[in-house]
Amino acid sequence: MRKEQHHKGWNEIKTNDSWAIFKIMGEFVNGFEKMSEIGPCVSIFGSARVKPGQPFYELAVEVSKKIAEAGYGIITGGGPGIMEAGNKGANLAGGTSVGLNIDLPFEQHDNPYIDSDKNLDFDYFFVRKVMFVKYSQGFVVMPGGFGTLDELFEAITLIQTSKIHTFPIILVGTKFWSGLIDWIKETMLNAGNISPTDLDLIKIVDSAEDVVDIIDAFYKGRNLSPNF
């Protein structure tokens, strides 16, 4: 006998939402407790679809290795592609390697380069994003898709509105990112929707050395601490 599809009523949705608060709280508490013990880190973002051996995968390994050698831990989304490359670089350098995993129907699975005691799982994107923003001393953004852009513009918005401390936001790959930056300048800026100084929040580079130089220069004489 065919079952009819069950549609939740408004009151049932309200009840489920109320109980979901406890799960959300649990993710925040677990994340804060574990991340607060890790120390200064830099987050690396980029496509989950990049494969080992491809140029940006290997560049992400080099970037994260150099950052780890400079004394920072590496945080990634914990999955494949650029995330795996970021954790691999940290692992090769003997640095801290953190993975903030999210439960997705495709693409996402733990990569083998995350420290076993620093592998966190999340059901909620917004909780996971808070961990990236709160505990990162910089965002290094490799070529990626919508998720990468989401993390990038989240950080820019929070810094622009002074909701968090300023930290370096570094785009890696001039050829990949130049079209977006040109559009921001020629369309958003010319329309008066952003200020000229907002563009100073973003740096574009092509080498691992440039990434580390920007981070080191920014924190020269500054204290390292969570962003809020």
Short mmCIF file of C-alpha atoms in Angstrom, two decimals:
data_model
loop_
_atom_site.label_atom_id
_atom_site.label_comp_id
_atom_site.label_asym_id
_atom_site.label_seq_id
_atom_site.Cartn_x
_atom_site.Cartn_y
_atom_site.Cartn_z
CA MET A 1 0.00 0.00 0.00
CA ARG A 2 1.41 3.36 -1.02
CA LYS A 3 2.19 5.76 1.79
CA GLU A 4 1.10 9.31 1.43
CA GLN A 5 3.86 11.87 1.86
CA HIS A 6 3.81 13.41 5.31
CA HIS A 7 4.02 17.19 5.42
CA LYS A 8 4.96 18.78 8.71
CA GLY A 9 2.47 21.17 10.17
CA TRP A 10 3.50 24.58 11.45
CA ASN A 11 3.35 23.53 15.12
CA GLU A 12 5.43 20.42 14.46
CA ILE A 13 8.10 22.51 12.73
CA LYS A 14 8.17 24.89 15.71
CA THR A 15 8.65 21.97 18.11
CA ASN A 16 11.48 20.45 16.06
CA ASP A 17 13.19 23.84 15.82
CA SER A 18 13.06 24.24 19.59
CA TRP A 19 14.79 20.90 20.18
CA ALA A 20 17.36 21.65 17.44
CA ILE A 21 18.65 24.49 19.62
CA PHE A 22 20.23 21.95 21.97
CA LYS A 23 22.09 20.25 19.13
CA ILE A 24 23.28 23.62 17.86
CA MET A 25 24.45 24.57 21.35
CA GLY A 26 26.29 21.26 21.61
CA GLU A 27 28.17 21.91 18.36
CA PHE A 28 29.17 25.38 19.55
CA VAL A 29 30.35 24.14 22.95
CA ASN A 30 32.33 21.24 21.49
CA GLY A 31 33.86 23.48 18.82
CA PHE A 32 34.83 26.26 21.23
CA GLU A 33 36.37 23.84 23.74
CA LYS A 34 38.51 22.06 21.15
CA MET A 35 39.48 25.04 19.01
CA SER A 36 40.46 27.22 21.98
CA GLU A 37 43.25 24.76 22.83
CA ILE A 38 44.85 24.68 19.39
CA GLY A 39 46.63 28.03 19.14
CA PRO A 40 47.20 30.43 16.21
CA CYS A 41 46.07 28.99 12.88
CA VAL A 42 45.49 30.02 9.28
CA SER A 43 42.50 28.67 7.33
CA ILE A 44 42.87 27.45 3.77
CA PHE A 45 39.85 27.31 1.46
CA GLY A 46 39.36 26.03 -2.07
CA SER A 47 37.68 23.51 -4.30
CA ALA A 48 36.96 19.98 -3.09
CA ARG A 49 37.15 18.83 -6.74
CA VAL A 50 40.85 19.47 -7.32
CA LYS A 51 42.92 16.28 -7.59
CA PRO A 52 46.43 15.45 -6.36
CA GLY A 53 48.96 16.31 -9.03
CA GLN A 54 46.96 19.25 -10.37
CA PRO A 55 48.74 22.63 -10.11
CA PHE A 56 46.53 24.25 -7.48
CA TYR A 57 46.53 21.11 -5.32
CA GLU A 58 50.32 21.06 -5.26
CA LEU A 59 50.47 24.83 -4.69
CA ALA A 60 48.10 24.48 -1.73
CA VAL A 61 50.40 21.81 -0.26
CA GLU A 62 53.35 24.18 -0.62
CA VAL A 63 51.42 27.14 0.82
CA SER A 64 50.23 25.26 3.89
CA LYS A 65 53.67 23.74 4.44
CA LYS A 66 55.29 27.19 4.43
CA ILE A 67 52.63 28.57 6.79
CA ALA A 68 53.14 25.65 9.19
CA GLU A 69 56.90 26.15 9.06
CA ALA A 70 56.28 29.78 10.05
CA GLY A 71 54.64 28.55 13.25
CA TYR A 72 50.93 28.58 12.43
CA GLY A 73 48.53 25.66 12.45
CA ILE A 74 46.38 24.93 9.41
CA ILE A 75 42.58 24.73 9.47
CA THR A 76 40.63 23.37 6.51
CA GLY A 77 37.15 22.07 5.87
CA GLY A 78 38.55 18.58 6.37
CA GLY A 79 37.49 17.15 3.01
CA PRO A 80 39.21 16.33 -0.30
CA GLY A 81 40.77 18.62 -2.90
CA ILE A 82 42.33 21.84 -1.67
CA MET A 83 41.28 20.95 1.87
CA GLU A 84 43.24 17.73 1.71
CA ALA A 85 46.21 19.59 0.23
CA GLY A 86 46.13 22.10 3.09
CA ASN A 87 46.15 19.40 5.75
CA LYS A 88 48.83 17.48 3.85
CA GLY A 89 51.16 20.49 3.81
CA ALA A 90 50.72 21.00 7.55
CA ASN A 91 51.34 17.30 8.12
CA LEU A 92 54.53 17.32 6.03
CA ALA A 93 55.85 20.28 8.02
CA GLY A 94 55.03 18.65 11.35
CA GLY A 95 52.52 21.40 12.12
CA THR A 96 49.04 21.41 13.60
CA SER A 97 46.49 20.08 11.12
CA VAL A 98 42.80 20.76 11.85
CA GLY A 99 39.76 19.57 9.93
CA LEU A 100 36.28 21.05 10.34
CA ASN A 101 34.12 18.52 8.55
CA ILE A 102 30.54 19.04 7.42
CA ASP A 103 28.01 16.30 6.68
CA LEU A 104 27.15 16.61 2.96
CA PRO A 105 25.39 14.28 0.50
CA PHE A 106 28.40 14.46 -1.87
CA GLU A 107 32.06 15.50 -2.07
CA GLN A 108 32.78 15.59 1.65
CA HIS A 109 34.78 12.91 3.45
CA ASP A 110 37.60 13.12 5.97
CA ASN A 111 41.06 13.36 4.46
CA PRO A 112 43.88 11.31 6.03
CA TYR A 113 46.14 14.27 6.91
CA ILE A 114 44.12 15.70 9.81
CA ASP A 115 45.50 15.26 13.34
CA SER A 116 43.40 12.57 14.99
CA ASP A 117 42.54 14.76 17.97
CA LYS A 118 41.70 17.79 15.81
CA ASN A 119 39.06 16.33 13.53
CA LEU A 120 35.69 17.98 14.27
CA ASP A 121 32.33 17.13 12.68
CA PHE A 122 29.48 19.58 12.14
CA ASP A 123 25.90 19.30 10.89
CA TYR A 124 25.39 23.07 10.66
CA PHE A 125 27.28 25.25 8.19
CA PHE A 126 26.80 28.37 10.30
CA VAL A 127 28.40 26.80 13.39
CA ARG A 128 31.34 25.60 11.32
CA LYS A 129 31.78 29.07 9.80
CA VAL A 130 31.96 30.62 13.27
CA MET A 131 34.88 28.30 14.08
CA PHE A 132 36.76 29.35 10.95
CA VAL A 133 36.25 33.04 11.62
CA LYS A 134 36.87 33.01 15.38
CA TYR A 135 40.07 30.96 15.42
CA SER A 136 41.84 31.96 12.19
CA GLN A 137 44.68 34.46 12.01
CA GLY A 138 44.22 34.63 8.27
CA PHE A 139 42.22 33.26 5.36
CA VAL A 140 44.13 31.85 2.38
CA VAL A 141 41.66 31.38 -0.45
CA MET A 142 42.62 29.09 -3.33
CA PRO A 143 40.47 28.71 -6.45
CA GLY A 144 37.11 27.19 -5.58
CA GLY A 145 33.37 27.28 -6.06
CA PHE A 146 30.33 28.70 -4.27
CA GLY A 147 31.41 27.43 -0.84
CA THR A 148 34.79 29.11 -1.20
CA LEU A 149 33.15 32.40 -2.20
CA ASP A 150 30.78 32.07 0.75
CA GLU A 151 33.67 31.87 3.23
CA LEU A 152 35.55 34.68 1.47
CA PHE A 153 32.72 37.21 1.47
CA GLU A 154 31.62 36.25 4.98
CA ALA A 155 35.06 37.23 6.29
CA ILE A 156 35.20 40.44 4.24
CA THR A 157 31.75 41.48 5.47
CA LEU A 158 32.54 40.84 9.13
CA ILE A 159 35.80 42.79 8.93
CA GLN A 160 34.22 45.61 6.90
CA THR A 161 31.48 46.02 9.51
CA SER A 162 33.95 45.77 12.43
CA LYS A 163 32.24 42.69 13.85
CA ILE A 164 35.61 40.93 14.07
CA HIS A 165 39.25 42.01 14.16
CA THR A 166 40.97 42.58 10.84
CA PHE A 167 43.10 39.68 9.60
CA PRO A 168 44.82 38.93 6.28
CA ILE A 169 42.60 37.68 3.45
CA ILE A 170 44.83 36.35 0.69
CA LEU A 171 43.63 35.13 -2.69
CA VAL A 172 46.03 32.73 -4.40
CA GLY A 173 45.96 32.63 -8.18
CA THR A 174 45.97 35.96 -10.02
CA LYS A 175 44.56 34.52 -13.23
CA PHE A 176 41.66 32.82 -11.43
CA TRP A 177 40.69 35.76 -9.20
CA SER A 178 41.43 38.79 -11.40
CA GLY A 179 38.04 38.72 -13.15
CA LEU A 180 36.18 38.83 -9.83
CA ILE A 181 38.37 41.63 -8.48
CA ASP A 182 37.96 43.63 -11.72
CA TRP A 183 34.17 43.29 -11.42
CA ILE A 184 34.26 44.43 -7.80
CA LYS A 185 36.27 47.49 -8.79
CA GLU A 186 34.43 48.37 -11.99
CA THR A 187 30.89 47.56 -10.88
CA MET A 188 30.50 47.52 -7.10
CA LEU A 189 32.98 50.31 -6.37
CA ASN A 190 31.86 52.54 -9.24
CA ALA A 191 28.25 52.12 -8.13
CA GLY A 192 29.22 53.38 -4.69
CA ASN A 193 28.24 50.12 -3.01
CA ILE A 194 31.62 49.70 -1.32
CA SER A 195 34.39 52.09 -0.26
CA PRO A 196 37.81 52.25 -1.94
CA THR A 197 39.43 51.21 1.35
CA ASP A 198 37.41 47.98 1.36
CA LEU A 199 39.64 46.74 -1.45
CA ASP A 200 42.60 46.94 0.92
CA LEU A 201 41.13 43.98 2.82
CA ILE A 202 42.12 41.62 -0.01
CA LYS A 203 45.59 40.68 -1.30
CA ILE A 204 46.23 38.61 -4.43
CA VAL A 205 49.39 36.53 -4.82
CA ASP A 206 50.74 33.59 -6.76
CA SER A 207 53.38 32.05 -4.50
CA ALA A 208 53.64 30.40 -1.09
CA GLU A 209 56.41 32.83 -0.12
CA ASP A 210 54.17 35.83 -0.76
CA VAL A 211 51.42 34.31 1.41
CA VAL A 212 53.76 33.88 4.38
CA ASP A 213 55.32 37.32 3.89
CA ILE A 214 51.88 38.98 4.08
CA ILE A 215 50.89 37.07 7.22
CA ASP A 216 54.22 37.69 8.95
CA ALA A 217 54.19 41.40 8.07
CA PHE A 218 50.64 41.81 9.34
CA TYR A 219 51.37 40.23 12.73
CA LYS A 220 54.72 41.91 13.31
CA GLY A 221 54.22 43.68 16.64
CA ARG A 222 50.62 42.42 17.00
CA ASN A 223 49.23 39.94 19.48
CA LEU A 224 47.78 36.68 18.21
CA SER A 225 44.34 35.96 19.66
CA PRO A 226 40.84 34.78 18.66
CA ASN A 227 39.00 37.32 16.53
CA PHE A 228 36.06 37.92 18.89
#
